[in-house]
Coordinates of N, CA and C in Angstrom, one line a residue:
M1 N -30.7 -24.6 3.0 CA -30.2 -23.6 2.0 C -30.1 -22.2 2.6
F2 N -29.8 -22.2 3.9 CA -29.8 -20.9 4.6 C -28.7 -20.0 3.9
G3 N -27.5 -20.6 3.5 CA -26.4 -19.9 3.0 C -26.9 -19.2 1.7
V4 N -27.6 -19.9 0.8 CA -28.1 -19.4 -0.4 C -29.0 -18.2 -0.2
R5 N -29.9 -18.3 0.8 CA -30.8 -17.2 1.1 C -30.1 -16.0 1.6
L6 N -29.0 -16.2 2.4 CA -28.2 -15.0 2.9 C -27.5 -14.3 1.7
I7 N -27.0 -15.1 0.7 CA -26.4 -14.5 -0.5 C -27.4 -13.7 -1.2
E8 N -28.6 -14.2 -1.4 CA -29.7 -13.5 -2.1 C -30.0 -12.2 -1.4
L9 N -30.2 -12.2 -0.1 CA -30.5 -11.0 0.7 C -29.4 -10.0 0.6
D10 N -28.2 -10.4 0.7 CA -27.1 -9.5 0.6 C -27.0 -8.8 -0.7
F11 N -27.2 -9.6 -1.8 CA -27.2 -9.0 -3.1 C -28.4 -8.1 -3.3
Q12 N -29.5 -8.4 -2.8 CA -30.7 -7.6 -3.0 C -30.5 -6.2 -2.3
Y13 N -29.8 -6.3 -1.1 CA -29.5 -5.1 -0.4 C -28.6 -4.2 -1.2
S14 N -27.6 -4.8 -1.8 CA -26.5 -4.0 -2.5 C -27.0 -3.6 -3.9
H15 N -27.9 -4.4 -4.5 CA -28.4 -4.1 -5.9 C -29.9 -4.2 -5.9
P16 N -30.6 -3.2 -5.3 CA -32.1 -3.3 -5.3 C -32.7 -3.4 -6.7
K17 N -33.7 -4.2 -6.9 CA -34.4 -4.3 -8.1 C -33.6 -5.1 -9.2
R18 N -32.5 -5.7 -8.8 CA -31.7 -6.5 -9.7 C -31.8 -8.0 -9.4
D19 N -32.5 -8.4 -8.3 CA -32.4 -9.8 -7.8 C -33.0 -10.8 -8.8
I20 N -34.0 -10.4 -9.6 CA -34.6 -11.3 -10.5 C -34.4 -11.0 -12.0
S21 N -33.4 -10.1 -12.2 CA -33.1 -9.7 -13.6 C -32.8 -10.8 -14.5
L22 N -32.0 -11.8 -14.1 CA -31.6 -12.9 -15.0 C -32.9 -13.7 -15.4
F23 N -33.8 -13.9 -14.6 CA -35.0 -14.7 -14.9 C -35.9 -13.9 -15.8
V24 N -35.9 -12.6 -15.7 CA -36.8 -11.8 -16.5 C -36.3 -11.7 -17.9
K25 N -35.0 -11.6 -18.1 CA -34.5 -11.3 -19.4 C -34.0 -12.6 -20.2
F26 N -33.8 -13.7 -19.4 CA -33.2 -14.9 -20.1 C -34.1 -15.5 -21.2
P27 N -35.5 -15.6 -21.0 CA -36.3 -16.1 -22.1 C -36.2 -15.4 -23.4
E28 N -36.1 -14.1 -23.3 CA -35.9 -13.3 -24.6 C -34.5 -13.6 -25.2
F29 N -33.5 -13.7 -24.3 CA -32.2 -14.1 -24.8 C -32.2 -15.4 -25.5
L30 N -32.9 -16.4 -25.0 CA -33.0 -17.7 -25.7 C -33.6 -17.6 -27.0
E31 N -34.6 -16.7 -27.2 CA -35.3 -16.5 -28.4 C -34.3 -15.9 -29.5
K32 N -33.4 -15.1 -29.0 CA -32.4 -14.5 -29.9 C -31.1 -15.3 -30.1
A33 N -31.0 -16.4 -29.4 CA -29.8 -17.1 -29.4 C -29.3 -17.6 -30.8
N34 N -30.2 -18.1 -31.6 CA -29.8 -18.6 -32.9 C -29.2 -17.5 -33.8
A35 N -29.8 -16.4 -33.8 CA -29.3 -15.2 -34.6 C -28.0 -14.7 -34.0
A36 N -28.0 -14.6 -32.7 CA -26.8 -14.1 -32.0 C -25.5 -14.9 -32.2
F37 N -25.7 -16.3 -32.3 CA -24.6 -17.2 -32.3 C -24.4 -17.9 -33.6
I38 N -25.0 -17.3 -34.7 CA -24.9 -17.9 -36.0 C -23.5 -18.1 -36.5
G39 N -22.6 -17.3 -36.1 CA -21.2 -17.4 -36.6 C -20.3 -18.2 -35.7
V40 N -20.8 -18.7 -34.6 CA -20.0 -19.5 -33.7 C -19.7 -20.9 -34.3
K41 N -18.5 -21.2 -34.4 CA -18.1 -22.4 -35.1 C -17.9 -23.6 -34.2
V42 N -17.8 -23.4 -32.9 CA -17.6 -24.5 -31.9 C -19.0 -25.0 -31.4
F43 N -19.0 -26.1 -30.8 CA -20.2 -26.7 -30.2 C -21.3 -26.9 -31.2
Q44 N -21.0 -27.3 -32.4 CA -22.0 -27.5 -33.5 C -23.0 -28.5 -33.1
D45 N -22.6 -29.6 -32.5 CA -23.6 -30.6 -32.1 C -24.6 -30.0 -31.1
L46 N -24.1 -29.1 -30.2 CA -25.0 -28.5 -29.3 C -26.0 -27.5 -29.9
K47 N -25.5 -26.8 -31.0 CA -26.4 -25.9 -31.7 C -27.6 -26.7 -32.4
I48 N -27.3 -27.9 -32.9 CA -28.4 -28.7 -33.4 C -29.3 -29.2 -32.3
L49 N -28.8 -29.6 -31.2 CA -29.6 -30.0 -30.1 C -30.5 -28.8 -29.5
F50 N -29.9 -27.6 -29.6 CA -30.7 -26.4 -29.1 C -32.0 -26.3 -29.8
N51 N -32.0 -26.6 -31.1 CA -33.2 -26.4 -31.9 C -34.1 -27.7 -31.9
N52 N -33.7 -28.7 -31.2 CA -34.4 -29.9 -31.2 C -34.8 -30.4 -29.8
T53 N -34.7 -29.5 -28.8 CA -35.1 -29.9 -27.4 C -36.0 -28.9 -26.9
T54 N -36.9 -29.3 -26.0 CA -37.8 -28.4 -25.3 C -37.4 -28.3 -23.8
K55 N -36.3 -28.9 -23.4 CA -35.9 -28.9 -22.0 C -35.2 -27.6 -21.7
E56 N -35.7 -26.9 -20.7 CA -35.2 -25.6 -20.4 C -33.8 -25.6 -20.0
D57 N -33.4 -26.5 -19.1 CA -32.1 -26.5 -18.6 C -31.1 -26.9 -19.7
T58 N -31.4 -27.8 -20.6 CA -30.6 -28.1 -21.7 C -30.4 -26.9 -22.6
K59 N -31.4 -26.2 -22.9 CA -31.3 -24.9 -23.7 C -30.4 -23.9 -23.0
T60 N -30.6 -23.8 -21.7 CA -29.8 -22.8 -21.0 C -28.3 -23.2 -21.0
F61 N -28.0 -24.5 -20.8 CA -26.6 -24.9 -20.9 C -26.0 -24.6 -22.3
I62 N -26.7 -24.9 -23.3 CA -26.2 -24.7 -24.7 C -26.0 -23.3 -25.0
A63 N -27.0 -22.4 -24.6 CA -26.9 -21.0 -24.8 C -25.7 -20.4 -24.1
L64 N -25.4 -20.9 -22.9 CA -24.2 -20.4 -22.2 C -22.9 -20.9 -22.8
S65 N -23.0 -22.1 -23.3 CA -21.8 -22.7 -24.0 C -21.5 -21.9 -25.3
L66 N -22.5 -21.5 -26.1 CA -22.4 -20.8 -27.3 C -21.9 -19.3 -26.9
L67 N -22.4 -18.8 -25.8 CA -21.9 -17.5 -25.4 C -20.4 -17.5 -25.2
C68 N -19.9 -18.6 -24.6 CA -18.4 -18.7 -24.5 C -17.7 -18.8 -25.8
G69 N -18.4 -19.5 -26.8 CA -17.8 -19.6 -28.1 C -17.9 -18.3 -28.9
K70 N -18.9 -17.5 -28.6 CA -19.0 -16.1 -29.2 C -18.0 -15.2 -28.6
L71 N -17.9 -15.2 -27.3 CA -16.9 -14.3 -26.6 C -15.6 -15.0 -26.4
V72 N -14.9 -15.2 -27.4 CA -13.7 -16.0 -27.4 C -12.6 -15.5 -26.4
P73 N -12.1 -16.3 -25.5 CA -11.1 -15.8 -24.6 C -9.9 -15.1 -25.3
T74 N -9.4 -14.1 -24.7 CA -8.3 -13.4 -25.2 C -7.1 -13.7 -24.3
V75 N -5.9 -13.2 -24.6 CA -4.7 -13.4 -23.8 C -5.0 -12.8 -22.4
G76 N -4.8 -13.6 -21.4 CA -5.1 -13.1 -20.0 C -3.9 -13.1 -19.2
R77 N -4.0 -12.5 -18.0 CA -2.9 -12.4 -17.1 C -3.1 -13.5 -16.0
S78 N -1.9 -14.1 -15.7 CA -1.9 -15.1 -14.7 C -0.9 -14.8 -13.6
D79 N -1.2 -14.8 -12.4 CA -0.2 -14.5 -11.3 C 0.8 -15.6 -11.1
N80 N 2.0 -15.2 -10.8 CA 3.1 -16.2 -10.4 C 3.1 -16.5 -8.9
R81 N 2.2 -15.9 -8.2 CA 2.2 -16.1 -6.8 C 0.8 -16.6 -6.3
R82 N 0.7 -17.2 -5.2 CA -0.5 -17.7 -4.7 C -1.2 -16.6 -3.9
K83 N -2.5 -16.4 -4.2 CA -3.3 -15.4 -3.5 C -4.2 -16.0 -2.5
H84 N -4.7 -15.1 -1.6 CA -5.7 -15.5 -0.7 C -7.0 -16.0 -1.4
K85 N -7.7 -16.9 -0.9 CA -8.9 -17.4 -1.5 C -10.0 -16.4 -1.8
D86 N -10.0 -15.3 -1.0 CA -11.0 -14.3 -1.2 C -10.4 -13.1 -2.0
E87 N -9.8 -13.4 -3.1 CA -9.2 -12.4 -3.9 C -10.2 -11.4 -4.4
K88 N -10.0 -10.1 -4.2 CA -10.9 -9.0 -4.4 C -10.9 -8.7 -5.9
R89 N -12.1 -8.3 -6.4 CA -12.3 -7.9 -7.7 C -11.6 -6.6 -8.0
S90 N -11.4 -5.8 -7.0 CA -10.8 -4.5 -7.2 C -9.3 -4.5 -6.9
S91 N -8.7 -5.6 -6.6 CA -7.3 -5.7 -6.3 C -6.4 -5.4 -7.5
K92 N -5.2 -4.8 -7.3 CA -4.3 -4.6 -8.4 C -3.1 -5.4 -8.3
D93 N -2.5 -5.9 -9.4 CA -1.3 -6.7 -9.3 C -0.2 -5.9 -10.0
S94 N 1.0 -6.1 -9.5 CA 2.2 -5.5 -10.1 C 2.7 -6.2 -11.3
P95 N 3.3 -5.6 -12.3 CA 3.7 -6.2 -13.5 C 4.6 -7.5 -13.3
E96 N 5.4 -7.4 -12.3 CA 6.4 -8.5 -12.2 C 5.6 -9.8 -11.6
Q97 N 4.4 -9.6 -11.2 CA 3.7 -10.8 -10.7 C 2.7 -11.4 -11.7
K98 N 2.9 -11.0 -13.0 CA 2.0 -11.4 -14.0 C 2.7 -12.1 -15.2
K99 N 2.0 -13.0 -15.8 CA 2.5 -13.6 -17.0 C 1.2 -13.8 -17.9
Y100 N 1.4 -14.0 -19.2 CA 0.3 -14.1 -20.1 C 0.0 -15.5 -20.6
N101 N -1.3 -15.8 -20.8 CA -1.7 -17.0 -21.4 C -3.0 -16.8 -22.1
K102 N -3.4 -17.8 -22.9 CA -4.7 -17.7 -23.6 C -5.5 -18.9 -23.3
P103 N -6.6 -18.8 -22.5 CA -7.5 -19.9 -22.2 C -8.2 -20.4 -23.5
T104 N -8.6 -21.6 -23.5 CA -9.3 -22.2 -24.6 C -10.8 -21.9 -24.4
I105 N -11.6 -22.1 -25.4 CA -13.1 -21.8 -25.3 C -13.7 -22.9 -24.4
L106 N -13.2 -24.1 -24.4 CA -13.7 -25.1 -23.5 C -13.3 -24.8 -22.0
E107 N -12.2 -24.2 -21.8 CA -11.8 -23.8 -20.4 C -12.7 -22.7 -20.0
S108 N -13.0 -21.8 -20.9 CA -14.0 -20.7 -20.6 C -15.3 -21.2 -20.2
R109 N -15.8 -22.2 -21.0 CA -17.2 -22.8 -20.7 C -17.1 -23.5 -19.4
D110 N -16.1 -24.2 -19.1 CA -16.0 -25.0 -17.9 C -15.9 -24.1 -16.6
R111 N -15.4 -22.9 -16.8 CA -15.3 -22.0 -15.7 C -16.6 -21.2 -15.5
L112 N -17.5 -21.4 -16.5 CA -18.9 -20.8 -16.3 C -19.9 -21.8 -15.9
T113 N -19.9 -22.9 -16.6 CA -20.8 -24.1 -16.3 C -20.0 -25.4 -16.5
L114 N -19.6 -26.0 -15.5 CA -18.8 -27.2 -15.6 C -19.8 -28.4 -15.6
H115 N -19.6 -29.2 -16.7 CA -20.5 -30.4 -16.8 C -19.7 -31.6 -16.5
V116 N -20.2 -32.4 -15.5 CA -19.6 -33.7 -15.2 C -20.6 -34.8 -15.3
K117 N -20.2 -36.0 -15.4 CA -21.1 -37.1 -15.7 C -21.7 -37.7 -14.4
T118 N -21.0 -37.8 -13.3 CA -21.4 -38.4 -12.1 C -21.1 -37.6 -10.9
Q119 N -21.7 -37.9 -9.8 CA -21.4 -37.2 -8.5 C -20.0 -37.4 -8.1
S120 N -19.4 -38.6 -8.4 CA -18.0 -38.8 -8.0 C -17.1 -38.0 -8.8
D121 N -17.5 -37.6 -10.0 CA -16.6 -36.7 -10.8 C -16.4 -35.3 -10.2
I122 N -17.3 -34.9 -9.4 CA -17.2 -33.5 -8.9 C -15.9 -33.3 -8.1
Q123 N -15.7 -34.1 -7.1 CA -14.5 -33.9 -6.3 C -13.2 -34.1 -7.1
N124 N -13.2 -35.0 -8.0 CA -12.0 -35.2 -8.8 C -11.7 -34.0 -9.7
C125 N -12.8 -33.4 -10.3 CA -12.6 -32.3 -11.1 C -12.2 -31.1 -10.3
L126 N -12.8 -30.9 -9.1 CA -12.5 -29.8 -8.3 C -11.0 -29.9 -7.7
A127 N -10.6 -31.1 -7.4 CA -9.3 -31.3 -6.9 C -8.2 -31.0 -8.0
T128 N -8.5 -31.5 -9.2 CA -7.6 -31.2 -10.3 C -7.6 -29.7 -10.5
R129 N -8.7 -29.0 -10.5 CA -8.7 -27.6 -10.7 C -7.9 -26.9 -9.6
R130 N -8.1 -27.3 -8.4 CA -7.3 -26.7 -7.3 C -5.8 -26.8 -7.5
D131 N -5.4 -28.0 -7.9 CA -4.0 -28.2 -8.2 C -3.5 -27.3 -9.3
I132 N -4.2 -27.2 -10.4 CA -3.8 -26.4 -11.5 C -3.7 -24.9 -11.1
H133 N -4.7 -24.5 -10.3 CA -4.7 -23.1 -9.9 C -3.6 -22.7 -8.9
L134 N -3.3 -23.7 -8.1 CA -2.2 -23.5 -7.1 C -0.9 -23.4 -7.9
K135 N -0.7 -24.2 -8.9 CA 0.6 -24.1 -9.7 C 0.7 -22.8 -10.4
K136 N -0.5 -22.2 -10.8 CA -0.5 -20.9 -11.5 C -0.6 -19.7 -10.6
G137 N -0.7 -20.0 -9.3 CA -0.8 -18.9 -8.3 C -2.2 -18.3 -8.3
L138 N -3.2 -19.0 -8.8 CA -4.6 -18.5 -8.8 C -5.4 -19.1 -7.7
T139 N -6.6 -18.5 -7.6 CA -7.6 -19.0 -6.6 C -8.8 -19.7 -7.3
C140 N -9.5 -20.5 -6.5 CA -10.7 -21.2 -7.1 C -11.9 -20.3 -6.8
Q141 N -12.4 -19.7 -7.8 CA -13.6 -18.9 -7.6 C -14.9 -19.8 -7.6
P142 N -16.0 -19.2 -7.3 CA -17.3 -20.0 -7.4 C -17.5 -20.5 -8.8
V143 N -18.1 -21.7 -8.9 CA -18.4 -22.3 -10.2 C -19.7 -23.0 -10.2
V144 N -20.4 -23.0 -11.3 CA -21.6 -23.8 -11.5 C -21.3 -25.2 -12.0
I145 N -21.9 -26.2 -11.4 CA -21.7 -27.6 -11.8 C -23.0 -28.2 -12.2
C146 N -23.0 -28.9 -13.4 CA -24.1 -29.7 -13.9 C -23.7 -31.1 -13.9
I147 N -24.6 -32.0 -13.5 CA -24.3 -33.4 -13.4 C -25.3 -34.2 -14.2
E148 N -24.8 -35.0 -15.2 CA -25.6 -36.0 -15.9 C -24.7 -36.5 -17.1
P149 N -24.8 -37.8 -17.4 CA -24.0 -38.3 -18.5 C -24.1 -37.6 -19.8
D150 N -25.3 -37.1 -20.1 CA -25.4 -36.3 -21.4 C -26.1 -35.0 -21.2
V151 N -25.8 -34.0 -22.0 CA -26.3 -32.7 -21.8 C -27.8 -32.6 -21.9
E152 N -28.4 -33.5 -22.7 CA -29.9 -33.4 -23.0 C -30.7 -33.7 -21.7
N153 N -30.1 -34.4 -20.8 CA -30.8 -34.9 -19.6 C -30.3 -34.3 -18.3
I154 N -29.6 -33.2 -18.3 CA -29.0 -32.7 -17.1 C -30.2 -32.3 -16.1
T155 N -30.0 -32.8 -14.9 CA -31.1 -32.5 -13.9 C -30.6 -32.1 -12.5
E156 N -29.3 -32.1 -12.3 CA -28.7 -31.7 -11.0 C -27.8 -30.5 -11.2
F157 N -27.9 -29.5 -10.4 CA -27.2 -28.3 -10.5 C -26.7 -27.8 -9.2
Y158 N -25.4 -27.4 -9.1 CA -24.8 -27.0 -7.9 C -24.0 -25.7 -8.1
V159 N -23.7 -25.0 -7.0 CA -22.7 -24.0 -7.0 C -21.7 -24.4 -6.0
Y160 N -20.5 -24.4 -6.4 CA -19.4 -24.8 -5.4 C -18.6 -23.5 -5.1
F161 N -18.3 -23.3 -3.8 CA -17.5 -22.1 -3.4 C -17.0 -22.3 -2.0
D162 N -15.7 -22.2 -1.9 CA -15.0 -22.2 -0.6 C -15.4 -23.5 0.2
D163 N -15.3 -24.6 -0.5 CA -15.5 -25.9 0.1 C -17.0 -26.2 0.5
V164 N -17.9 -25.4 0.0 CA -19.3 -25.5 0.3 C -20.0 -25.8 -1.0
T165 N -20.9 -26.7 -1.1 CA -21.7 -27.0 -2.3 C -23.2 -26.7 -2.1
Y166 N -23.7 -25.9 -2.9 CA -25.2 -25.6 -2.8 C -25.9 -26.3 -4.0
Q167 N -26.9 -27.0 -3.7 CA -27.7 -27.6 -4.7 C -28.9 -26.7 -5.1
L168 N -29.1 -26.4 -6.4 CA -30.2 -25.5 -6.8 C -31.2 -26.3 -7.7
E169 N -32.3 -25.7 -7.9 CA -33.4 -26.4 -8.6 C -33.3 -26.3 -10.1
S170 N -32.5 -25.4 -10.6 CA -32.4 -25.3 -12.1 C -31.0 -24.7 -12.4
L171 N -30.6 -24.9 -13.7 CA -29.3 -24.3 -14.1 C -29.3 -22.8 -14.0
L172 N -30.4 -22.2 -14.4 CA -30.5 -20.7 -14.4 C -30.4 -20.2 -12.9
K173 N -31.0 -20.9 -12.0 CA -30.9 -20.5 -10.6 C -29.5 -20.7 -10.1
A174 N -28.8 -21.7 -10.6 CA -27.4 -21.9 -10.2 C -26.5 -20.8 -10.7
V175 N -26.7 -20.4 -11.9 CA -26.0 -19.3 -12.5 C -26.2 -18.0 -11.7
D176 N -27.5 -17.8 -11.4 CA -27.9 -16.6 -10.6 C -27.2 -16.6 -9.3
I177 N -27.2 -17.7 -8.5 CA -26.5 -17.7 -7.2 C -25.0 -17.6 -7.4
C178 N -24.4 -18.2 -8.4 CA -23.0 -18.1 -8.6 C -22.6 -16.6 -8.9
F179 N -23.4 -16.0 -9.7 CA -23.1 -14.5 -10.0 C -23.2 -13.7 -8.8
K180 N -24.3 -13.9 -8.0 CA -24.4 -13.2 -6.8 C -23.3 -13.4 -5.8
T181 N -22.8 -14.6 -5.8 CA -21.7 -15.0 -4.9 C -20.5 -14.1 -5.2
F182 N -20.2 -14.0 -6.5 CA -19.0 -13.2 -6.9 C -19.2 -11.8 -6.3
H183 N -20.4 -11.2 -6.4 CA -20.6 -9.8 -6.0 C -20.7 -9.6 -4.5
V184 N -21.4 -10.5 -3.9 CA -21.6 -10.4 -2.4 C -20.2 -10.5 -1.7
F185 N -19.3 -11.4 -2.2 CA -18.0 -11.6 -1.6 C -16.9 -10.8 -2.3
D186 N -17.3 -10.0 -3.3 CA -16.4 -9.1 -4.0 C -15.2 -9.9 -4.5
I187 N -15.5 -10.9 -5.3 CA -14.5 -11.8 -5.9 C -14.4 -11.6 -7.4
K188 N -13.2 -11.7 -7.9 CA -12.9 -11.5 -9.3 C -13.5 -12.7 -10.1
Y189 N -14.0 -12.4 -11.3 CA -14.4 -13.5 -12.2 C -13.2 -14.3 -12.6
P190 N -13.4 -15.5 -13.0 CA -12.2 -16.3 -13.5 C -11.7 -15.7 -14.8
R191 N -10.4 -15.7 -15.0 CA -9.8 -15.1 -16.2 C -10.3 -15.8 -17.4
E192 N -10.5 -17.2 -17.3 CA -10.9 -17.9 -18.5 C -12.3 -17.5 -19.0
S193 N -13.2 -17.1 -18.1 CA -14.6 -16.8 -18.5 C -15.0 -15.4 -18.1
I194 N -14.0 -14.5 -18.1 CA -14.4 -13.1 -17.6 C -15.3 -12.4 -18.6
Q195 N -15.2 -12.7 -19.9 CA -16.1 -12.0 -20.9 C -17.5 -12.5 -20.7
P196 N -17.8 -13.8 -20.7 CA -19.2 -14.3 -20.5 C -19.8 -13.8 -19.2
W197 N -19.0 -13.7 -18.1 CA -19.5 -13.2 -16.8 C -19.8 -11.7 -16.9
M198 N -18.9 -11.0 -17.6 CA -19.2 -9.5 -17.8 C -20.4 -9.3 -18.6
F199 N -20.6 -10.2 -19.6 CA -21.9 -10.1 -20.4 C -23.1 -10.3 -19.5
I200 N -23.0 -11.3 -18.7 CA -24.1 -11.6 -17.8 C -24.4 -10.4 -16.8
Q201 N -23.3 -9.8 -16.3 CA -23.4 -8.7 -15.4 C -24.0 -7.5 -16.1
W202 N -23.6 -7.2 -17.3 CA -24.1 -6.0 -18.0 C -25.4 -6.2 -18.7
Y203 N -25.6 -7.3 -19.4 CA -26.8 -7.5 -20.1 C -28.0 -7.9 -19.3
F204 N -27.8 -8.8 -18.4 CA -29.0 -9.3 -17.6 C -29.2 -8.5 -16.4
Y205 N -28.2 -8.2 -15.6 CA -28.3 -7.5 -14.4 C -28.2 -6.0 -14.5
E206 N -27.6 -5.5 -15.6 CA -27.4 -4.1 -15.8 C -26.7 -3.4 -14.7
I207 N -25.6 -4.1 -14.3 CA -24.8 -3.6 -13.2 C -23.4 -3.2 -13.8
H208 N -23.0 -2.0 -13.5 CA -21.7 -1.4 -13.9 C -21.0 -0.9 -12.7
T209 N -19.7 -1.3 -12.6 CA -18.9 -0.8 -11.5 C -17.6 -0.2 -12.0
P210 N -16.9 0.6 -11.2 CA -15.6 1.2 -11.6 C -14.6 0.2 -11.9
Q211 N -14.7 -1.0 -11.3 CA -13.7 -2.1 -11.5 C -13.9 -2.9 -12.8
D212 N -15.0 -2.6 -13.5 CA -15.3 -3.4 -14.7 C -14.2 -3.3 -15.8
H213 N -13.8 -4.5 -16.4 CA -13.0 -4.5 -17.5 C -13.8 -4.1 -18.7
T214 N -13.1 -3.5 -19.7 CA -13.8 -3.1 -21.0 C -13.5 -4.1 -22.0
F215 N -14.6 -4.7 -22.6 CA -14.4 -5.7 -23.7 C -15.3 -5.2 -24.8
P216 N -14.8 -4.8 -26.0 CA -15.6 -4.4 -27.1 C -16.5 -5.5 -27.6
S217 N -16.0 -6.7 -27.6 CA -16.8 -7.9 -28.0 C -18.1 -8.0 -27.2
V218 N -18.0 -7.8 -25.9 CA -19.1 -7.9 -25.0 C -20.1 -6.8 -25.4
A219 N -19.6 -5.5 -25.5 CA -20.5 -4.4 -25.8 C -21.1 -4.6 -27.2
T220 N -20.4 -5.1 -28.1 CA -21.0 -5.4 -29.5 C -22.1 -6.4 -29.4
L221 N -21.9 -7.5 -28.7 CA -23.0 -8.5 -28.6 C -24.2 -7.9 -27.9
I222 N -24.0 -7.1 -26.9 CA -25.1 -6.5 -26.2 C -25.9 -5.6 -27.1
A223 N -25.2 -4.8 -27.9 CA -25.8 -3.9 -28.9 C -26.6 -4.7 -29.9
D224 N -26.0 -5.8 -30.3 CA -26.7 -6.7 -31.3 C -28.0 -7.3 -30.8
L225 N -28.1 -7.5 -29.5 CA -29.2 -8.1 -28.9 C -30.3 -7.1 -28.5
M226 N -30.0 -5.8 -28.6 CA -31.0 -4.8 -28.2 C -32.0 -4.6 -29.4

C-alpha cells in the first residue's frame, strides 16, 4: 500500500491538519443523517436499513447514498472531445466544446460509491464506464468501489484510479483516499457527483479553493448541519 501512503503524505503536506478530518466529523454526521435526509424520496429501502443496522460500513454507504439523493444532480456540462486522463480541476473549456445533460441520482451515487456484487463485476463495470466516457469525451476519475451481493454485508472496499486498484480496510477510508487522490493529482470531480464531493470537501475537510463551484444546495445543507 505504498501508493496509498504517498497520497496521504502529499495531501498532509498540502493541507496540514486536514488529514483526519473525515474520520473526526463523520460520526456526528451519521447522528444527524435522519433529520438531514428526511425529505429524500429515493433509496427508501436504504433509509429503513439505516435505522436497523449497527454495521458501520453499511451506515456509511447509506448515508452517502442519501447525500446524493439530497444533493440532486443538476444540468451539467459534457465535453465533445476526449481529454487527457489527468484533466485538471482548474482547466477551462470553451463553449463550443460543451453540451448539456442531467445525470440521474443513481449515476451520482455510482460516481461517489460504486456498489458491485462480485470481484468479476469490477472490470466489467469499469470497462463499460470507460466506453461511456470515451463516447462523451470525458475521463475516468478516481472512484470508490464496494463489493458484496447486498449492502448490509459489504466488506470489501477499493479505490480505482489510472488502472491501479487500492484495497482499503473500510468504506470511510476508501472515501478518504479517493478524495485525497482528487486533490493530490489536481483532478476534477465527476460531473455526476460534483455536489456530494463538494459537500465532502467543504463540510468534512473545510477546504476551499479558487476553483470551487458554487452550489446553494450544498451551502444550505452544511448550514442545516451546523
